[in-house]
JSON list of C-alpha atoms and ligand atoms in Angstrom, two decimals:
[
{"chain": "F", "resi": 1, "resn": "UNK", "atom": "CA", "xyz": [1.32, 25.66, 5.71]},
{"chain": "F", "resi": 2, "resn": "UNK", "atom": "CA", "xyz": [0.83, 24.38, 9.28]},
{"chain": "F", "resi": 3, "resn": "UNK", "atom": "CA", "xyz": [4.71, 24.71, 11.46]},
{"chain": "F", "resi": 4, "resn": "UNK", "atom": "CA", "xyz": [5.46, 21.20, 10.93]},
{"chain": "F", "resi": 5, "resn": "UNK", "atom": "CA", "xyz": [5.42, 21.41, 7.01]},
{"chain": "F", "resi": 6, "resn": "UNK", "atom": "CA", "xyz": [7.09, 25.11, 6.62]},
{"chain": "F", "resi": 7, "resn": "UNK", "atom": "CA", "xyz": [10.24, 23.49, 8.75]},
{"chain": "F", "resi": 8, "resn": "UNK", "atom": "CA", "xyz": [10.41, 20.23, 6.32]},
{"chain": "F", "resi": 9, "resn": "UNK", "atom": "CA", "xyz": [9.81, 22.64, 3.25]},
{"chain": "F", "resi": 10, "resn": "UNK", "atom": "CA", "xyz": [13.24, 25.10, 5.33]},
{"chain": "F", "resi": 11, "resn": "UNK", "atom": "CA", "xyz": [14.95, 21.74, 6.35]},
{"chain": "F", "resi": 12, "resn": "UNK", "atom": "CA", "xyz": [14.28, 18.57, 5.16]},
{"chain": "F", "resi": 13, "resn": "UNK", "atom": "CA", "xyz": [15.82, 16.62, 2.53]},
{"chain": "F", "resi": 14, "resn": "UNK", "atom": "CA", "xyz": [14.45, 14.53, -0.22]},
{"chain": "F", "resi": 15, "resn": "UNK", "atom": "CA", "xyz": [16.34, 11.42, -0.03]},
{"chain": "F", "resi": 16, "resn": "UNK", "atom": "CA", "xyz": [16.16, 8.57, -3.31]},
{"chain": "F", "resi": 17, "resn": "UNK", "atom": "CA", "xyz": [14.03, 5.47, -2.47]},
{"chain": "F", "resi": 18, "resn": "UNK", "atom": "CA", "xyz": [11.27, 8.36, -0.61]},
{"chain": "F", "resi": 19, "resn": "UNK", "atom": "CA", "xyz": [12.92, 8.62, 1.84]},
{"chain": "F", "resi": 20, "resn": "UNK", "atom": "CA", "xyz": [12.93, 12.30, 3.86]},
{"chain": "F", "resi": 21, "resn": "UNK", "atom": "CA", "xyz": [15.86, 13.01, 6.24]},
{"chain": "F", "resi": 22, "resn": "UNK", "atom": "CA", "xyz": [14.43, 15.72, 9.14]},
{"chain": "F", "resi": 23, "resn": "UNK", "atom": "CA", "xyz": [17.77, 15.11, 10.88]},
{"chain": "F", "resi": 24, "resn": "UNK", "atom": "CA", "xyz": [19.03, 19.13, 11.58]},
{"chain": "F", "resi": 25, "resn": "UNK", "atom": "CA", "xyz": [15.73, 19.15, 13.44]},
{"chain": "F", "resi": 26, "resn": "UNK", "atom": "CA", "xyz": [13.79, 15.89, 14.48]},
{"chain": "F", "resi": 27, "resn": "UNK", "atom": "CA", "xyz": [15.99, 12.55, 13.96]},
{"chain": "F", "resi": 28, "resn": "UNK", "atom": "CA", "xyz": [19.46, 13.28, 15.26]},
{"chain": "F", "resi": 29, "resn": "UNK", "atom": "CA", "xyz": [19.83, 16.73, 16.12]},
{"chain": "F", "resi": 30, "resn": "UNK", "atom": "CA", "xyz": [16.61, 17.96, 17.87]},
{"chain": "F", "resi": 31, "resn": "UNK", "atom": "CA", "xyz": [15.17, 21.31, 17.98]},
{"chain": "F", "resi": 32, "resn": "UNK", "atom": "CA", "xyz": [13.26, 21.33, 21.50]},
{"chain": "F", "resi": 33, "resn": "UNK", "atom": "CA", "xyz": [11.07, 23.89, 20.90]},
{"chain": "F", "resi": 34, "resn": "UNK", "atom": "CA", "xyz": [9.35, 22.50, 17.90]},
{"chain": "F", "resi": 35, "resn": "UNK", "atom": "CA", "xyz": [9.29, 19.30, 20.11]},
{"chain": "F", "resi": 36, "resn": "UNK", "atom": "CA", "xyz": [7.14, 21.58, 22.51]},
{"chain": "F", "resi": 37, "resn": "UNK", "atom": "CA", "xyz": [5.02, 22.47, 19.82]},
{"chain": "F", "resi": 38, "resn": "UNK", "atom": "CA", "xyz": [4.65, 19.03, 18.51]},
{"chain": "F", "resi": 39, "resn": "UNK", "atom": "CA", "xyz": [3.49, 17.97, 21.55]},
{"chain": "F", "resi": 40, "resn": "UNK", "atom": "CA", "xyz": [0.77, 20.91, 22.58]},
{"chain": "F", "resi": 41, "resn": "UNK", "atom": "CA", "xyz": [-0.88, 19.98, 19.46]},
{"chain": "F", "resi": 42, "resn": "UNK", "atom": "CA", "xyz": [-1.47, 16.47, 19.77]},
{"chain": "F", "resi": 43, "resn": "UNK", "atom": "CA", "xyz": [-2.30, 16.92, 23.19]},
{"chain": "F", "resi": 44, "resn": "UNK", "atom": "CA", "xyz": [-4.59, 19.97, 21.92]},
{"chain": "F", "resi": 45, "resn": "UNK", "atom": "CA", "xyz": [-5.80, 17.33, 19.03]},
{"chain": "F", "resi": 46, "resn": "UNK", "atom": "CA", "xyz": [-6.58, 14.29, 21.07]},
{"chain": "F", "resi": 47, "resn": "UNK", "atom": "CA", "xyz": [-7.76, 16.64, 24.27]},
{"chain": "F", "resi": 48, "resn": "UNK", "atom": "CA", "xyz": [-11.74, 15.22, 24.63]},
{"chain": "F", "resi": 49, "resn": "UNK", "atom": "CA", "xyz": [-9.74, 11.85, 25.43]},
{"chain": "F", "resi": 50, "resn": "UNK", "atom": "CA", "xyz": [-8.57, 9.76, 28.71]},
{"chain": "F", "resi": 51, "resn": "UNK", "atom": "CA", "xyz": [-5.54, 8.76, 27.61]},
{"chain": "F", "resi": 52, "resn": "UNK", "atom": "CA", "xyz": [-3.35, 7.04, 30.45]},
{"chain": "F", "resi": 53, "resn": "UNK", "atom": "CA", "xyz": [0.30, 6.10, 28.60]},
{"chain": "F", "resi": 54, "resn": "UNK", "atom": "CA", "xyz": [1.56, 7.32, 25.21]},
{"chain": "F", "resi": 55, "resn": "UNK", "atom": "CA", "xyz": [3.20, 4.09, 23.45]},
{"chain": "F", "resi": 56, "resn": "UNK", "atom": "CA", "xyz": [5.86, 4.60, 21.06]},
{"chain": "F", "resi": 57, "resn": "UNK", "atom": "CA", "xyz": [8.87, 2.55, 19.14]},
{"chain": "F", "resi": 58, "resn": "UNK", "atom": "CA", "xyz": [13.03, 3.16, 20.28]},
{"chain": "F", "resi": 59, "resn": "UNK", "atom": "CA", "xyz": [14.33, 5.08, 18.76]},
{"chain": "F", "resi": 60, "resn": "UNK", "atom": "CA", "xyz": [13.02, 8.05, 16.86]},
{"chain": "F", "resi": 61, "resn": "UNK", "atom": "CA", "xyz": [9.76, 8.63, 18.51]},
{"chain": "F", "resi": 62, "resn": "UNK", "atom": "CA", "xyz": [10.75, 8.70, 21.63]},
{"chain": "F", "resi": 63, "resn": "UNK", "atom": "CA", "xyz": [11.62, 12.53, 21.71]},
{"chain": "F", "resi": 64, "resn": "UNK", "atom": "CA", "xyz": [8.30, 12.92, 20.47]},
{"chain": "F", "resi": 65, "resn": "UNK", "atom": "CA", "xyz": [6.27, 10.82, 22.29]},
{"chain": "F", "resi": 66, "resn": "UNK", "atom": "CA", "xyz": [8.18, 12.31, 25.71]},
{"chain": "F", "resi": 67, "resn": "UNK", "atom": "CA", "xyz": [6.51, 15.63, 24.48]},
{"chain": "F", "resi": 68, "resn": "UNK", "atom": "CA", "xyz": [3.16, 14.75, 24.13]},
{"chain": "F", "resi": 69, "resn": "UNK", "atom": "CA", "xyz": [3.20, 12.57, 26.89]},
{"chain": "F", "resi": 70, "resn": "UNK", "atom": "CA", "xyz": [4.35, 15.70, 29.21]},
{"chain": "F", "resi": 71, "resn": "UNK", "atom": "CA", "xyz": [1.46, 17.76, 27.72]},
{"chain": "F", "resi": 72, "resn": "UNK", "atom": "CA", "xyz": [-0.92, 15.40, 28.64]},
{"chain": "F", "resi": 73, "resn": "UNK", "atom": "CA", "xyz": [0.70, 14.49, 32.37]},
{"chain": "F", "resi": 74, "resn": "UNK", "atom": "CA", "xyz": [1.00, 10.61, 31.22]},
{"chain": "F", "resi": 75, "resn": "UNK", "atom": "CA", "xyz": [3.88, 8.27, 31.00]},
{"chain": "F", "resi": 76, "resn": "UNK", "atom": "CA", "xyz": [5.85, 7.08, 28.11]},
{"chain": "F", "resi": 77, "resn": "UNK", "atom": "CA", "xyz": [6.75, 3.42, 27.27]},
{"chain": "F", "resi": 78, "resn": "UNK", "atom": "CA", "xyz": [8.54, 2.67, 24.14]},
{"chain": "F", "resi": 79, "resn": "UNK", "atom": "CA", "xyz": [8.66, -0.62, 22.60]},
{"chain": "F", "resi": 80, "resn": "UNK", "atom": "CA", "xyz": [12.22, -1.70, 22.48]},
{"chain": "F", "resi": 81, "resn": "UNK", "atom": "CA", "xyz": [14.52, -3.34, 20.04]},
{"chain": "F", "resi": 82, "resn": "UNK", "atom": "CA", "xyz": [15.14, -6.99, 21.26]},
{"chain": "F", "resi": 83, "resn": "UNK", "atom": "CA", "xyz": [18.87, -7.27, 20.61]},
{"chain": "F", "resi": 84, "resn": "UNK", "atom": "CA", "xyz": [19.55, -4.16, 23.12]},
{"chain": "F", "resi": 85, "resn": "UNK", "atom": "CA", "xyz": [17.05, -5.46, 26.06]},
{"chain": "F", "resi": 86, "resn": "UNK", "atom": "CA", "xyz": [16.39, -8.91, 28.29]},
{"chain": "F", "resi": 87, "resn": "UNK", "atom": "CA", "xyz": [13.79, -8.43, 29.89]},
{"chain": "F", "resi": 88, "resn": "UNK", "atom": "CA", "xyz": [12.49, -10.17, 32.89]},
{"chain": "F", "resi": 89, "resn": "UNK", "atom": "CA", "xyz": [8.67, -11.89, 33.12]},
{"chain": "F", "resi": 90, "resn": "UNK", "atom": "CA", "xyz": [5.79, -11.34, 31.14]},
{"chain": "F", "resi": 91, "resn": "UNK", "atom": "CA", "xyz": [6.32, -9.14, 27.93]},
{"chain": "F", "resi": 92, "resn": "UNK", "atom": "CA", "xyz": [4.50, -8.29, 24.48]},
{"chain": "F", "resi": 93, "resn": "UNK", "atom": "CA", "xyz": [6.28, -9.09, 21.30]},
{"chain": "F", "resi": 94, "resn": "UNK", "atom": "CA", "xyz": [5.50, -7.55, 18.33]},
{"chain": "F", "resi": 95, "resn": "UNK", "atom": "CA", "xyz": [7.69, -7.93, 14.60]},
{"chain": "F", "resi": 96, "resn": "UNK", "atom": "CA", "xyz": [8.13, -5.11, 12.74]},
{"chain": "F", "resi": 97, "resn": "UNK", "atom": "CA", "xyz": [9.49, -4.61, 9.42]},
{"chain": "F", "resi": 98, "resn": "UNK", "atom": "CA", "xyz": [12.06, -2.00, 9.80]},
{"chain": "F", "resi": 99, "resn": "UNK", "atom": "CA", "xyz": [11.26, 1.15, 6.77]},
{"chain": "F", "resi": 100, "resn": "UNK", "atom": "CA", "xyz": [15.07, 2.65, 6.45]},
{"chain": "F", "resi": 101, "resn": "UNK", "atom": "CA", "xyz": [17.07, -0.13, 7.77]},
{"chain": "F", "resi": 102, "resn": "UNK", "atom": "CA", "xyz": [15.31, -3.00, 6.00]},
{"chain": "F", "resi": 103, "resn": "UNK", "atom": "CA", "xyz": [14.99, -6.11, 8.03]},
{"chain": "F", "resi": 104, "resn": "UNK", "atom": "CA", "xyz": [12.82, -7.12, 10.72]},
{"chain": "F", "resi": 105, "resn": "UNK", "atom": "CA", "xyz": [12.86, -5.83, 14.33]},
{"chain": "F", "resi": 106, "resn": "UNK", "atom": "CA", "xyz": [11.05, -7.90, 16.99]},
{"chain": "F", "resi": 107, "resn": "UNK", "atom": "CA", "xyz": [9.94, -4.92, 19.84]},
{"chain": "F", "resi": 108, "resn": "UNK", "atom": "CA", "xyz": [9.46, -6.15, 22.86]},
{"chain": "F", "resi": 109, "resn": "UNK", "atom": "CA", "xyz": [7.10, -3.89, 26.02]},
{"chain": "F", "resi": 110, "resn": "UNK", "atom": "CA", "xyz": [7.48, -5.20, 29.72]},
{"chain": "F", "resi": 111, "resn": "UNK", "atom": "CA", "xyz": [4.07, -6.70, 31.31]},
{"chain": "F", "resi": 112, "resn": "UNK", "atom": "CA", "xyz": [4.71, -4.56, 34.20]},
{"chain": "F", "resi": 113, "resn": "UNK", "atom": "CA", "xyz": [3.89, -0.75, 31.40]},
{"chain": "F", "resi": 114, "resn": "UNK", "atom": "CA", "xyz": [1.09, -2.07, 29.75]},
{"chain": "F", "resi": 115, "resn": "UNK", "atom": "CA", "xyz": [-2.22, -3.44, 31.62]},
{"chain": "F", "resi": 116, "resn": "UNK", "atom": "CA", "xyz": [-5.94, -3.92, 30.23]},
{"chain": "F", "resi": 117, "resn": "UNK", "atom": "CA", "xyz": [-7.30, -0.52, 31.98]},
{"chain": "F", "resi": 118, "resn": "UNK", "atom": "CA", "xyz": [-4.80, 1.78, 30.04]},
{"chain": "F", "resi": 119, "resn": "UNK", "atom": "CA", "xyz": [-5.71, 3.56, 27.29]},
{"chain": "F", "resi": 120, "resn": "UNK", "atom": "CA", "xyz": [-3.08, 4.57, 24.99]},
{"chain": "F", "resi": 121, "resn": "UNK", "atom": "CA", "xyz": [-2.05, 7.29, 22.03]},
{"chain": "F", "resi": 122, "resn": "UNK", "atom": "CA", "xyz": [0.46, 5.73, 20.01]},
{"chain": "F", "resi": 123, "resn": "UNK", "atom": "CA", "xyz": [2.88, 8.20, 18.70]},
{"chain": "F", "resi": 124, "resn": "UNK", "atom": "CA", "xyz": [5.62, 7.93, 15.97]},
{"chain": "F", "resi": 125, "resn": "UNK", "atom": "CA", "xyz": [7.97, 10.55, 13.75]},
{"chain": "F", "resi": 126, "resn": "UNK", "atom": "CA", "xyz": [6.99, 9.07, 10.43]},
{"chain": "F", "resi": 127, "resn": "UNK", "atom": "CA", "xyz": [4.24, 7.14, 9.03]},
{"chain": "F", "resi": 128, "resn": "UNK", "atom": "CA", "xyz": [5.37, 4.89, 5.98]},
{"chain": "F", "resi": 129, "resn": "UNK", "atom": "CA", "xyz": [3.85, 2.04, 5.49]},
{"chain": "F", "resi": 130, "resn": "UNK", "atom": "CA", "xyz": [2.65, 1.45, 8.95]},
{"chain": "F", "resi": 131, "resn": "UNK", "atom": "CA", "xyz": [4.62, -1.86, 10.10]},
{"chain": "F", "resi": 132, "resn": "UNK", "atom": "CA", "xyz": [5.82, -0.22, 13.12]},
{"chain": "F", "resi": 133, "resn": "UNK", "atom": "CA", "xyz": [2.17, 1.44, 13.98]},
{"chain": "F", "resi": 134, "resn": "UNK", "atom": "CA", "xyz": [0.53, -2.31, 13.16]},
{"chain": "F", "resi": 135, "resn": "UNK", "atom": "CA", "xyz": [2.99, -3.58, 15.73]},
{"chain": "F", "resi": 136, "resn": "UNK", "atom": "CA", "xyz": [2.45, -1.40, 18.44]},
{"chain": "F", "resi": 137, "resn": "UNK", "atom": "CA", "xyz": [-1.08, -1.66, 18.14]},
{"chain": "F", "resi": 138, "resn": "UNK", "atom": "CA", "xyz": [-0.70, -5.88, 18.14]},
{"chain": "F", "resi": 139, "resn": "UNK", "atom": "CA", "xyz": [1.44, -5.02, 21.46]},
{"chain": "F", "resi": 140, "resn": "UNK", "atom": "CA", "xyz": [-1.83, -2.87, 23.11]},
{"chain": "F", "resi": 141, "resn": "UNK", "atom": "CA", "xyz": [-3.81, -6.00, 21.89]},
{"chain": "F", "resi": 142, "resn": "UNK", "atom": "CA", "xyz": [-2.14, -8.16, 23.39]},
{"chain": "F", "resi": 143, "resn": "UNK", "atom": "CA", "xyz": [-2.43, -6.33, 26.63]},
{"chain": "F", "resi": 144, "resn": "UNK", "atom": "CA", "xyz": [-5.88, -5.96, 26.97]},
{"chain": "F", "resi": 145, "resn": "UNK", "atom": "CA", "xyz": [-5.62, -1.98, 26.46]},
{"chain": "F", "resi": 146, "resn": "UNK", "atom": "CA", "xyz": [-7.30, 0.21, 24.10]},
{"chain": "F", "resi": 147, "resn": "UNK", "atom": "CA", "xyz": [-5.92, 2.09, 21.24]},
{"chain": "F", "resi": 148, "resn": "UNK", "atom": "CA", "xyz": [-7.08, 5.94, 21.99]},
{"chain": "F", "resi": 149, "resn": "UNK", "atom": "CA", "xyz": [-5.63, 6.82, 18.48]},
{"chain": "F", "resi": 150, "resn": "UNK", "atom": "CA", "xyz": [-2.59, 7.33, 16.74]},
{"chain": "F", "resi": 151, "resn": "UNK", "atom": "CA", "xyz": [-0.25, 10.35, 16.36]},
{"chain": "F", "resi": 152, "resn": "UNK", "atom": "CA", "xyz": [2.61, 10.99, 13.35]},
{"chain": "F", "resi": 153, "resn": "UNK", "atom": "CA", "xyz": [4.49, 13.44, 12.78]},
{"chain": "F", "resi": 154, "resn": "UNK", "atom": "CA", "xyz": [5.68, 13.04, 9.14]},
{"chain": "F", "resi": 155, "resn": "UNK", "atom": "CA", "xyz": [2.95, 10.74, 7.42]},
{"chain": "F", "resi": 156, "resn": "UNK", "atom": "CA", "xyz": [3.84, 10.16, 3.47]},
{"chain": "F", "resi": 157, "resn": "UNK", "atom": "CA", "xyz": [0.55, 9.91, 2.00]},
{"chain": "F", "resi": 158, "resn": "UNK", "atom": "CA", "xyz": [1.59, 8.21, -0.93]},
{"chain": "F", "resi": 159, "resn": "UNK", "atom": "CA", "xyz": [2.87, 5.02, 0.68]},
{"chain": "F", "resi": 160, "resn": "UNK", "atom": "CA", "xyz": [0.24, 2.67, 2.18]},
{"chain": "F", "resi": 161, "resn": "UNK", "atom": "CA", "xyz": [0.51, 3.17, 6.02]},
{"chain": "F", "resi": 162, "resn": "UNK", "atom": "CA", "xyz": [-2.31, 5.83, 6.44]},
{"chain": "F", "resi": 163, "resn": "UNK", "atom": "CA", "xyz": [-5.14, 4.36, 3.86]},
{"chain": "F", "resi": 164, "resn": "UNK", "atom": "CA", "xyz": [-4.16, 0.77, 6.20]},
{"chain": "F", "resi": 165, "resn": "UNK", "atom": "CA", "xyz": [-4.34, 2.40, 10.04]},
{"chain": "F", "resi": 166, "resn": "UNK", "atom": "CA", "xyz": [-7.20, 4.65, 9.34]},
{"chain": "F", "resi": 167, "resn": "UNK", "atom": "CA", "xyz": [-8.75, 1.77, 7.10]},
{"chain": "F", "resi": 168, "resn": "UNK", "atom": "CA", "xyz": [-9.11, -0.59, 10.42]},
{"chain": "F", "resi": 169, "resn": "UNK", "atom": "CA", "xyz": [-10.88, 1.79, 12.35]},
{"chain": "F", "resi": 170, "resn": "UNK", "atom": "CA", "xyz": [-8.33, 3.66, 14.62]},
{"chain": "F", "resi": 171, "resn": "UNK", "atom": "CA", "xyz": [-8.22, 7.46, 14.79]},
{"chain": "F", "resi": 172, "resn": "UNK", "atom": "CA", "xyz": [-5.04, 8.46, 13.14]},
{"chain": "F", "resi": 173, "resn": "UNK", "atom": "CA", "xyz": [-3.66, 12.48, 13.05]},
{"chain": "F", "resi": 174, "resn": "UNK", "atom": "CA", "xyz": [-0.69, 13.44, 11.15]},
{"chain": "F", "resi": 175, "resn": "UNK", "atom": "CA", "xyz": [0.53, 16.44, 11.49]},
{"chain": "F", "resi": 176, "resn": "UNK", "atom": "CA", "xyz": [2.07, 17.10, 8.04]},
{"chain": "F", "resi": 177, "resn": "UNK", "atom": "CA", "xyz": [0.98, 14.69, 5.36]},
{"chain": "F", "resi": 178, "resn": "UNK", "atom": "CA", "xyz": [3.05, 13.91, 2.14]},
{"chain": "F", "resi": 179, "resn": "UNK", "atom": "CA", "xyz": [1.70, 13.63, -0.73]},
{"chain": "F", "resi": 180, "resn": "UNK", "atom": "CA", "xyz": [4.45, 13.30, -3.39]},
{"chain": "F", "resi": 181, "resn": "UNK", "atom": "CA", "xyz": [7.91, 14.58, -3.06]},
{"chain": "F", "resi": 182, "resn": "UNK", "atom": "CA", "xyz": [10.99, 14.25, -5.84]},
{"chain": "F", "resi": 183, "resn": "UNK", "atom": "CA", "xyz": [14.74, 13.56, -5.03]},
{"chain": "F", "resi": 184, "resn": "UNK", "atom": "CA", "xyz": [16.31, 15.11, -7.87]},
{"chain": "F", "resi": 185, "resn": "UNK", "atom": "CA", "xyz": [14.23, 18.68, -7.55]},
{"chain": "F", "resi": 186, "resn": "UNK", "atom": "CA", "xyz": [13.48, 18.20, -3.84]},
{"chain": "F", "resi": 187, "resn": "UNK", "atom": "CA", "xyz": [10.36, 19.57, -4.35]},
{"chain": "F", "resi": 188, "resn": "UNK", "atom": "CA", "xyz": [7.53, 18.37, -1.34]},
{"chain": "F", "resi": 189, "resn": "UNK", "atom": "CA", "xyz": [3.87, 18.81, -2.03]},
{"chain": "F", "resi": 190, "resn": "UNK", "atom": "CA", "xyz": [1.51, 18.38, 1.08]},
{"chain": "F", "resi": 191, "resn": "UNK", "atom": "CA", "xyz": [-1.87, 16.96, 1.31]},
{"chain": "F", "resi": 192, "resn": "UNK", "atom": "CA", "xyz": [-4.69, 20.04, 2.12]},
{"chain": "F", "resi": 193, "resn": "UNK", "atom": "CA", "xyz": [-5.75, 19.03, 6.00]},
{"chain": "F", "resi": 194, "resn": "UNK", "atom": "CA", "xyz": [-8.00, 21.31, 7.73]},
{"chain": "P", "resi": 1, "resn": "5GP", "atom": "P1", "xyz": [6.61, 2.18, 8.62]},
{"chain": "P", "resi": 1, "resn": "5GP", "atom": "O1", "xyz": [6.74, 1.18, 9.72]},
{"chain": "P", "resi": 1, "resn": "5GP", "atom": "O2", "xyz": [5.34, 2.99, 8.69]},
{"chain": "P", "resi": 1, "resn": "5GP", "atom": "O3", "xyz": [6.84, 1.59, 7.26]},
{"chain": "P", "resi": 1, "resn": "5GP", "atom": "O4", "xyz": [7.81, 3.21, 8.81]},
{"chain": "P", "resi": 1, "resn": "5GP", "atom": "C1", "xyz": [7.82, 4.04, 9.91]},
{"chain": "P", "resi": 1, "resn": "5GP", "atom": "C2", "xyz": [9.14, 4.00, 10.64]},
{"chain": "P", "resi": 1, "resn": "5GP", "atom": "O5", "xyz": [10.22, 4.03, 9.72]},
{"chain": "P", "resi": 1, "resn": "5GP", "atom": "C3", "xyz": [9.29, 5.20, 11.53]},
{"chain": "P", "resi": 1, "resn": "5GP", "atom": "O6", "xyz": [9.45, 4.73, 12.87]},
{"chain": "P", "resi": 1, "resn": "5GP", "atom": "C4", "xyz": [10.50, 5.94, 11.05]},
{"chain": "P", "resi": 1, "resn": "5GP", "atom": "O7", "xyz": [11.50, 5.91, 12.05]},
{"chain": "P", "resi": 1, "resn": "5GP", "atom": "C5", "xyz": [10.99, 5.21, 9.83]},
{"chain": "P", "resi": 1, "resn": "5GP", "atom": "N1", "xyz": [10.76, 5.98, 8.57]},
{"chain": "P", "resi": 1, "resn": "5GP", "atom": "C6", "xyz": [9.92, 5.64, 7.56]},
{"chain": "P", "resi": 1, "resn": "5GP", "atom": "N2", "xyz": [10.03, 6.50, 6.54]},
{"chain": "P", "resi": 1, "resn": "5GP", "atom": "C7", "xyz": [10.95, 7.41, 6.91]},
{"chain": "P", "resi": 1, "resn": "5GP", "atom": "C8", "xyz": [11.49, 8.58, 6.25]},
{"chain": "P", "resi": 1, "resn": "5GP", "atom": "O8", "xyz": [11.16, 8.94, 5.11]},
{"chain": "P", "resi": 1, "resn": "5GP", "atom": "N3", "xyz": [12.41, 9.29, 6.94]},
{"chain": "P", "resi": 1, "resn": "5GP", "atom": "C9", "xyz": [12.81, 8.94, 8.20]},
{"chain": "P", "resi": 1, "resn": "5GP", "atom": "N4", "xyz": [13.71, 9.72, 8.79]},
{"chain": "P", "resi": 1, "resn": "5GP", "atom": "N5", "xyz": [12.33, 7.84, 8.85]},
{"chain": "P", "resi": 1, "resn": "5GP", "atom": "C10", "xyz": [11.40, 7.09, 8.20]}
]
């Protein structure tokens, strides 16, 4: 077990509806030096590439993406919620289906963070079934910019969101991948990565 899956197997809990709650150590309280290690290896991971901004979604992934985004000596931009944010000239909208509050979220990046010559790693906590990863690629789209890859934390293997992103094409690395996990025995079986 990689350091990513031994901490969910110590500290995460199997939620009904497959959902996993990482709060004591990624979603509400935050342990900073995993964080650190999070972010060496996708910077060690995606390290043969020019990557200019790491792109991520408010508000979980920001922690994360701030990590990686240090590592690699790039700025962060994070696609924010539209309710909490007016912002001024040209912007990229994206909708995306929220995963644990149901819903729909329309994200919104500023024209001024985004521009056709960046290249960007998208980063996220968890990887479900990829609406908020499909919108922040529609966002670098609509930009101009490239999509470098695409970096998750938590990826549950058995919903769709992986078999979709990788299935278009983009480079996608998950760190620990799900593959089936029960909420009455809280047992969590991981998918064999290299
Ligand atoms: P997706 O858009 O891929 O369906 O869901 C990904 C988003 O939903 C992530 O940004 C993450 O915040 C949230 N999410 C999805 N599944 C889980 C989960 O099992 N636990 C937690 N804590 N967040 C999740």
């Amino acid at each position: 077990m990689n350091f990513i899956e031994k901490r969910i197997v110590e500290d995460g809990i199997v939620k009904p509806g497959h959902v996993l709650k990482v709060d004591s150590f990624l979603n509400h309280q935050i342990d900073v030096a995993l964080l650190d290690e999070i972010g060496k290896e996708f910077a060690r991971r995606f390290e043969n590439e020019t990557i200019t901004k790491v792109l991520t979604i408010e508000a979980s992934g920001i922690a994360v993406a701030c990590s990686v985004a240090r590592e690699l000596g790039v700025p962060v931009v994070f696609a924010r919620k539209s309710g909490s944010v007016n912002l001024d000239g040209d912007t990229y909208v994206a909708e995306v289906e929220s995963y644990t509050h149901k819903g729909t979220n329309r994200v919104i990046v500023s024209g001024k963070y985004l521009c056709p010559e960046d290249r960007v790693l998208i980063v996220d906590d968890f990887l479900a079934n990829g609406c908020a990863l499909q919108g922040l690629i529609s966002i670098v789209d609509s930009a101009g910019a490239e999509v470098v890859g695409c970096g998750i934390v938590i990826e549950k293997g058995f919903q769709e969101g992986g078999y979709r992103i990788r299935n278009l094409g983009f480079r996608l690395e998950s760190l620990a991948i799900i593959e089936s996990m029960d909420a009455q025995t809280g047992r969590i079986v991981f998918r064999a990565q290299e």
